[in-house]
Coordinates of C-alpha atoms and ligand atoms in Angstrom, one line a residue:
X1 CA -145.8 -144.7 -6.5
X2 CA -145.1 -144.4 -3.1
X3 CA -147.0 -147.1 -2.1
X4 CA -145.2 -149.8 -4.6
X5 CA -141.9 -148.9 -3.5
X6 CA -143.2 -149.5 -0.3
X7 CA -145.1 -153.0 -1.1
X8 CA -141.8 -153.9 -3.3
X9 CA -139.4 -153.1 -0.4
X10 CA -141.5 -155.4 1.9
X11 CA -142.4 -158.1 -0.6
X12 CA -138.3 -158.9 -1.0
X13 CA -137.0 -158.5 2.0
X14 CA -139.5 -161.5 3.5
X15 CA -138.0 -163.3 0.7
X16 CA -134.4 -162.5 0.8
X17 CA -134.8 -163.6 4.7
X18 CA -136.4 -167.0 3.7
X19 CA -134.1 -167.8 0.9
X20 CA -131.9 -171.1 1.8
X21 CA -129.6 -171.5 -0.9
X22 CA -127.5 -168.7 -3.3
X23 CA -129.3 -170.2 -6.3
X24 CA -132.8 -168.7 -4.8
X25 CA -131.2 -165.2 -3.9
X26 CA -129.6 -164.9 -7.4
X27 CA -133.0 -165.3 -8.6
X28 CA -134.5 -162.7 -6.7
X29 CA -131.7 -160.6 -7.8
X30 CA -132.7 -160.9 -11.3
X31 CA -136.2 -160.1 -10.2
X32 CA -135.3 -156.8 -8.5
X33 CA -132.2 -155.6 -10.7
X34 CA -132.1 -158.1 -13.5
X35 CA -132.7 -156.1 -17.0
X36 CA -136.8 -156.1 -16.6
X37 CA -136.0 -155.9 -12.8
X38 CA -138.8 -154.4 -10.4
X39 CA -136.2 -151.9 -9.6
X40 CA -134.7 -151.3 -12.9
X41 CA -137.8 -151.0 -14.4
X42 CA -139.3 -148.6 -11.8
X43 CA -137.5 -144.9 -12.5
X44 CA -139.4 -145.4 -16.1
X45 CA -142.4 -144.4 -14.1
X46 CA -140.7 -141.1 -13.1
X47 CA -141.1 -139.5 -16.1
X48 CA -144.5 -139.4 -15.3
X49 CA -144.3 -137.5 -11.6
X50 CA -144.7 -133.6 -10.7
X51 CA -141.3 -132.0 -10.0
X52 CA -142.1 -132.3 -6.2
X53 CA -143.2 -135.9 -5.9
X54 CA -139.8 -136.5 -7.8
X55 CA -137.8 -134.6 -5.0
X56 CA -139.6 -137.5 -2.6
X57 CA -139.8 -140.5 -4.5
X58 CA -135.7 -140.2 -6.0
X59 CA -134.4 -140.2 -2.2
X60 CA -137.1 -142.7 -1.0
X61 CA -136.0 -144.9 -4.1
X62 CA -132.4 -145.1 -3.5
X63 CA -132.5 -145.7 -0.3
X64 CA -134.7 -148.9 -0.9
X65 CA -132.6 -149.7 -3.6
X66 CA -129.2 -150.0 -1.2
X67 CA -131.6 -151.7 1.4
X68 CA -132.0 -154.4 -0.7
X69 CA -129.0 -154.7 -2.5
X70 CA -127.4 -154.9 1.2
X71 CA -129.8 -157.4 2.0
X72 CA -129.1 -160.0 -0.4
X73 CA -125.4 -159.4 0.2
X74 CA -125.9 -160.1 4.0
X75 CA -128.1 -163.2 3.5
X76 CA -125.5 -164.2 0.8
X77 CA -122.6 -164.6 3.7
X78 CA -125.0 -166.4 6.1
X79 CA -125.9 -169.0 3.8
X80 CA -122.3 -169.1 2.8
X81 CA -120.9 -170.1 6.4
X82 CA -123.6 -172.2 7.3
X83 CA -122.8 -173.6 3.6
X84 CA -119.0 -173.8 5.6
X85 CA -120.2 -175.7 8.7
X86 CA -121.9 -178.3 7.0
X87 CA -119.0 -179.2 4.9
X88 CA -116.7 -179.1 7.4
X89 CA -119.4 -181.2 9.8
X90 CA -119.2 -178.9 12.5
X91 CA -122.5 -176.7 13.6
X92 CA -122.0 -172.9 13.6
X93 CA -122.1 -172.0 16.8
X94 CA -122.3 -168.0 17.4
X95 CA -122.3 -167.8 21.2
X96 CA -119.5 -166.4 22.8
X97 CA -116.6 -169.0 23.9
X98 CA -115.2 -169.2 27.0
X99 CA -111.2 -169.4 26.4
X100 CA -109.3 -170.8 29.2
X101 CA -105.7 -170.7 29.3
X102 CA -104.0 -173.6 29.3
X103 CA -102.4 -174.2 33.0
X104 CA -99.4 -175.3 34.1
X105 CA -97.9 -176.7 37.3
X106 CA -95.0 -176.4 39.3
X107 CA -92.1 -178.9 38.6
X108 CA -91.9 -181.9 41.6
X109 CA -88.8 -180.5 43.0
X110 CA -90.6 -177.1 43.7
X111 CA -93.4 -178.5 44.7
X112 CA -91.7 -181.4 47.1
X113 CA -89.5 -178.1 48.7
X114 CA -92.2 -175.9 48.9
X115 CA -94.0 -179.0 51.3
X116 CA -90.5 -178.6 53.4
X117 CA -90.3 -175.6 53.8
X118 CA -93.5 -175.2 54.9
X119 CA -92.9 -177.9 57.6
X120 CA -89.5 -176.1 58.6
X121 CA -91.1 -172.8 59.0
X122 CA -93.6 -174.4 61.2
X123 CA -91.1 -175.5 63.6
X124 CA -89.3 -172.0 63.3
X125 CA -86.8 -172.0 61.0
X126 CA -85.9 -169.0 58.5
X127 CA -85.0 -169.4 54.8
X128 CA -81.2 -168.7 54.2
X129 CA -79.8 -168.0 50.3
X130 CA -75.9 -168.5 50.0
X131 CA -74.4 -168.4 46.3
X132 CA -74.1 -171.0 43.6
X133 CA -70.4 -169.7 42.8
X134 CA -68.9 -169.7 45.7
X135 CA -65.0 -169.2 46.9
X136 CA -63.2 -172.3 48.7
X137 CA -63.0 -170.3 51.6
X138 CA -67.3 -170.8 52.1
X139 CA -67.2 -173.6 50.8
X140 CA -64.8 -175.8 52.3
X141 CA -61.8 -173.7 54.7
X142 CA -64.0 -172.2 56.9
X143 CA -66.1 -175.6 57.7
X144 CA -63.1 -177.8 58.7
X145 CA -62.0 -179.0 55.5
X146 CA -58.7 -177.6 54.7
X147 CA -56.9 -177.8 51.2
X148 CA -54.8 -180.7 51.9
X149 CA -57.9 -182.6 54.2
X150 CA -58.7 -185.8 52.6
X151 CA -61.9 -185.1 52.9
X152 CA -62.0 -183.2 50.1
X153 CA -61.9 -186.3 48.2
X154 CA -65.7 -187.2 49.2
X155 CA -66.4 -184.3 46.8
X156 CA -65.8 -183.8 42.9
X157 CA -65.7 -179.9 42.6
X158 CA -66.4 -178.1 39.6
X159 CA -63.6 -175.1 39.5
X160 CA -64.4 -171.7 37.8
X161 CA -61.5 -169.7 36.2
X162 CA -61.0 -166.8 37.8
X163 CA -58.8 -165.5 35.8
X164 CA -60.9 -162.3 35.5
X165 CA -62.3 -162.1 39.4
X166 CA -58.9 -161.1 41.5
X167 CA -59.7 -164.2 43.0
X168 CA -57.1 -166.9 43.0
X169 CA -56.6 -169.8 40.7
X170 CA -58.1 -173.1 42.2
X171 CA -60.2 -170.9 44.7
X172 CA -63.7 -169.5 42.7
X173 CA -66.0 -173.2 42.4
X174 CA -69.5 -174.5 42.0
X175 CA -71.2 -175.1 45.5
X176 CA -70.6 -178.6 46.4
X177 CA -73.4 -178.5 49.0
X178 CA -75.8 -176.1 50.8
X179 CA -73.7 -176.1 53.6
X180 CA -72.2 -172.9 52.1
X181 CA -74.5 -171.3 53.7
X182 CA -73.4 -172.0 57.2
X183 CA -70.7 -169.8 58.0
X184 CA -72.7 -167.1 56.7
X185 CA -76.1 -168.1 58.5
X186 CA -74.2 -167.8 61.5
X187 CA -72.3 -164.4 61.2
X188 CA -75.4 -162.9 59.5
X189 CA -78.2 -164.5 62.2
X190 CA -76.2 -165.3 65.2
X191 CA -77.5 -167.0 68.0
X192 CA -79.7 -168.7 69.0
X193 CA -80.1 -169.4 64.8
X194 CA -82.4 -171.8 63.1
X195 CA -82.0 -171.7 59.2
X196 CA -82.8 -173.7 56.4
X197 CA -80.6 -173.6 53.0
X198 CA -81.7 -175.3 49.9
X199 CA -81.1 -175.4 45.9
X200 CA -78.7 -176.3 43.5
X201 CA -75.6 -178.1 44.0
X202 CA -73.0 -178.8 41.5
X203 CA -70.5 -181.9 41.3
X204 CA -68.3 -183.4 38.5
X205 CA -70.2 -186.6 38.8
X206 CA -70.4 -190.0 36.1
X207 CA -73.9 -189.0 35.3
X208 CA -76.0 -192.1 35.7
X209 CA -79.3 -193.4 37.0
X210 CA -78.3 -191.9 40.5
X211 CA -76.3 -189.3 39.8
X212 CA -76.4 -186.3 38.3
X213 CA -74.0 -183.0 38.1
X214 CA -76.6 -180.6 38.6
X215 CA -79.1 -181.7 42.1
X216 CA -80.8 -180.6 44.9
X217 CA -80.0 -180.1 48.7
X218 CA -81.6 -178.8 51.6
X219 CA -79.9 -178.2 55.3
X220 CA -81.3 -176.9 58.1
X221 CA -78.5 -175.5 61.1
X222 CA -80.2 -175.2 64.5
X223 CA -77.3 -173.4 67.3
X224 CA -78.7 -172.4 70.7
X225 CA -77.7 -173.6 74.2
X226 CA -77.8 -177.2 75.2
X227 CA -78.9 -178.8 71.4
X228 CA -77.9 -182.1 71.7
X229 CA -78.3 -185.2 69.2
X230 CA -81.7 -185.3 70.7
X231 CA -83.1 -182.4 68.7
X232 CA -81.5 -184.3 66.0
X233 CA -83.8 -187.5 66.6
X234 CA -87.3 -185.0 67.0
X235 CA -86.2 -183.5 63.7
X236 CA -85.9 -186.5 61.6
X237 CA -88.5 -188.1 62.7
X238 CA -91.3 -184.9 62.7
X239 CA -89.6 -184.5 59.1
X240 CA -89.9 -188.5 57.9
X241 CA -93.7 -188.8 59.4
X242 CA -94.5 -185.7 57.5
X243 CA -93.0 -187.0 53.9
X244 CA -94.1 -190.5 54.4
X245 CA -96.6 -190.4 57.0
X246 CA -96.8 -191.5 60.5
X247 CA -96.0 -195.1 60.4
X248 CA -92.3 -194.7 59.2
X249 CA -89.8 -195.5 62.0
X250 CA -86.4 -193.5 61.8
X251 CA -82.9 -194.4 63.6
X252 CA -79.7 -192.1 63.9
X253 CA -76.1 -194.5 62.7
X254 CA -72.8 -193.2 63.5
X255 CA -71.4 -192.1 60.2
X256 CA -68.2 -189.6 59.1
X257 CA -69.0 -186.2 57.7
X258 CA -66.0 -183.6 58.0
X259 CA -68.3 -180.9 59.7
X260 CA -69.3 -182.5 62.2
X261 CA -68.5 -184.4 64.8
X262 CA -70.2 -186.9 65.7
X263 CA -71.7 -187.3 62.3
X264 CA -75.1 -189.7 61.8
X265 CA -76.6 -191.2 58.8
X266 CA -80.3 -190.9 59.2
X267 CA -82.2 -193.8 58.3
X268 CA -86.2 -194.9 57.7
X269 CA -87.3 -198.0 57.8
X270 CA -87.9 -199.1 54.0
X271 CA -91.0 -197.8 52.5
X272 CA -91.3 -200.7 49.9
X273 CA -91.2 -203.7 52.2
X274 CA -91.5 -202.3 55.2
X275 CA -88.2 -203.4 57.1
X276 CA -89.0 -207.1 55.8
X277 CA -85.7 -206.6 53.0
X278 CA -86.1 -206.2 50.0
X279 CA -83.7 -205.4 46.3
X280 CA -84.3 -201.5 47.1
X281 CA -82.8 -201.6 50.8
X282 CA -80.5 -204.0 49.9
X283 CA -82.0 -206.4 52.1
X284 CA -80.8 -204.3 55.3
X285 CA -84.7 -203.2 55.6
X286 CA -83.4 -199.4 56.3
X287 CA -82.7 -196.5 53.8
X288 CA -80.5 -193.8 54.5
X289 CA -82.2 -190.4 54.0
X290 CA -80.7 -187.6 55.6
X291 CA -77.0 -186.7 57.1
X292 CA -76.6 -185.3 60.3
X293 CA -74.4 -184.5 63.2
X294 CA -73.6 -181.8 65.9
X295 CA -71.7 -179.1 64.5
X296 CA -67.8 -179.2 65.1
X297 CA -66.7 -176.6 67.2
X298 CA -64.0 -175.3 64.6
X299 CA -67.3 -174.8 62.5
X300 CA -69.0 -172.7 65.2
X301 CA -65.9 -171.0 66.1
X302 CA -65.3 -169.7 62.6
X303 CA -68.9 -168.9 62.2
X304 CA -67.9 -166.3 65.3
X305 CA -69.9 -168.5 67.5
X306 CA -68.7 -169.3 70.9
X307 CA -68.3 -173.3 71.1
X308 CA -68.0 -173.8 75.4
X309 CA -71.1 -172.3 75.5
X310 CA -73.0 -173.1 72.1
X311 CA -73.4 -176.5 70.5
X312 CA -75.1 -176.9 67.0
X313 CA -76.7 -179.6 64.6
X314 CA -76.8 -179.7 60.7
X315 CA -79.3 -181.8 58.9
X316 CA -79.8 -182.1 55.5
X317 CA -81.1 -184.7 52.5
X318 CA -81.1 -184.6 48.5
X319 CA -84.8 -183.8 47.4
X320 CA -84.6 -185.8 44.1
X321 CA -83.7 -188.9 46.5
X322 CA -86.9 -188.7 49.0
X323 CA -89.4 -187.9 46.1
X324 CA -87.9 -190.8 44.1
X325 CA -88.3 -193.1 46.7
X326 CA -91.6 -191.2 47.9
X327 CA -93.0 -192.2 44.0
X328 CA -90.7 -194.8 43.0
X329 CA -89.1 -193.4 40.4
X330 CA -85.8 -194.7 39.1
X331 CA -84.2 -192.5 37.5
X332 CA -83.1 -189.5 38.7
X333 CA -81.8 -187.9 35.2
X334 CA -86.0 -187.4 34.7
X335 CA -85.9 -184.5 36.7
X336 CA -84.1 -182.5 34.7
X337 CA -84.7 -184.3 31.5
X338 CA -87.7 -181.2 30.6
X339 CA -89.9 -184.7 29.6
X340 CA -93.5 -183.7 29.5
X341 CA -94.6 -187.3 29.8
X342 CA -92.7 -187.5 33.4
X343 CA -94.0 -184.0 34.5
X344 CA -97.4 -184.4 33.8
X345 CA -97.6 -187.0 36.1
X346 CA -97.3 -184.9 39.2
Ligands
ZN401 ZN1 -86.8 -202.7 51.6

């Protein structure tokens, strides 16, 4: 008896393990449990056994029993899913898949600034935060552009109401510029002071192709004793080779700025036709990229610095402008237009 159940249990589990479709493993279902079943068939027999053979052929019986009722169940599901896979045309494959997160990148701006301020930090110069809402006094007072200046003009200022602030009406805004950060750079640092100041910048602009009400600026202020336009020169130049490598020539124009006095216009020669003229330039064969100037000495003075024996420069570009050119791209409302289609391309 022992012996059968034995022979039986190893006769169907080769054959439950070669069975390829459910049609087969029904079959040998019906052979094993089916109503003239091997199994169902089998405790007939029992009737025959001593009272201690039963006590070791009932447990040695059930479990054989489950054994192969589990069996067929498991072989069932495997021929199910592979059943799966073949309809859906794709193999089952069981080995472990390696996931891997989808990566990201960081947007051009952030990438372009992080290249500067690498380059800056080089040369010596420390990273310097001033506030997006920022008081008129920071803003425009303390760097030689008083209320009724007409200067002012040059810039379309977004006003905050500070009705709740204990500020004064007409006197809590949107940084127009980095240059914000001056006045404080210079009562914070002192001297001799090299800083850089970049980020957001807010004006109540026509928003168009080229301009935008939400952009980019970046500044450095460099004070010591005897800085002279010369530094000025060095600076635009190590900056311009290191955006658009060492062939680009750079010149210094006089031009106004408020703060400064005098006040340049930097300019490269045209990356697109290489000072030849061309639609971009204008035809001039230069680009302006950067405004500059020596620091006026009201500006100094009110940073607490002491002008007879100090003299300062101020440098600073848009980012969106450089990388535009840097990549021709024409439109500057794709930097903040969130368009996967532009950002992937960087
Ligand atoms: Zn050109």
């Amino acid at each position: 008896m022992e012996s059968s159940i034995s022979q039986i249990k190893k006769d169907y589990l080769d054959k439950i393990s070669r069975a390829k479709t459910l049609k087969e493993l029904d079959d040998i279902f019906l052979a094993l449990f089916g109503k003239n079943g091997e199994i169902t068939l089998l405790p007939k027999e029992f009737s025959k056994l001593t009272p201690s053979e039963k006590q070791k052929i009932g447990p040695l019986f059930n479990a054989v029993k489950t054994e192969l009722e589990s069996a067929i169940e498991k072989r069932r599901e495997e021929i199910r899913e592979v059943g799966y896979a073949e309809l859906t045309g794709e193999g089952l494959d069981l080995q472990p898949v390696e996931v891997k997160p989808r990566k990201g990148h960081l947007h051009p701006i952030t990438q372009f600034e992080k290249e500067i301020i690498d380059l800056f930090d080089k040369l010596g110069f420390q990273q310097f935060d001033a506030p997006h809402v920022d008081t008129d006094e920071y803003n425009f007072e303390l760097l030689n552009i008083p209320a009724e200046h007409p200067a002012r003009d040059l810039w379309d200022t977004l006003y905050i109401d500070s009705k709740n602030s204990g500020i004064q009406p007409g006197k809590l805004l949107l940084r127009t510029h980095t240059s914000n950060a001056q006045i404080r750079a210079m009562r914070d640092i002192k001297t001799p002071l090299r800083m850089m100041s970049l980020g957001r910048c807010f004006r109540y602009e026509a928003v168009d192709a080229r301009h935008n009400h939400t952009f980019e600026q970046f500044e450095i202020v460099y004070v010591d004793k005897r800085v002279s336009m010369t530094n000025l020169q060095y600076l635009s130049e190590t900056f311009l080779k290191a955006i658009f490598g060492p062939e680009i020539k750079t010149r210094l124009r006089p031009k106004y700025f408020p703060f400064v006095e005098p006040g340049a216009g930097v300019e490269g020669e045209c990356v697109f036709c290489k000072g030849k003229g061309c639609r971009i330039c204008g035809g001039v064969g230069w680009l302006e990229l950067a405004g500059a100037g020596m620091i006026h000495p009201t500006v100094l003075q009110n940073g607490g610095i002491n002008p007879s024996e100090y003299s300062g420069i101020a440098w600073g570009f848009g980012p969106e402008r450089l990388i535009m050119l840097k990549y021709g791209i024409a439109d500057l409302r794709e930097f903040l237009s969130g368009d996967l289609k532009f950002l992937e391309k960087f």
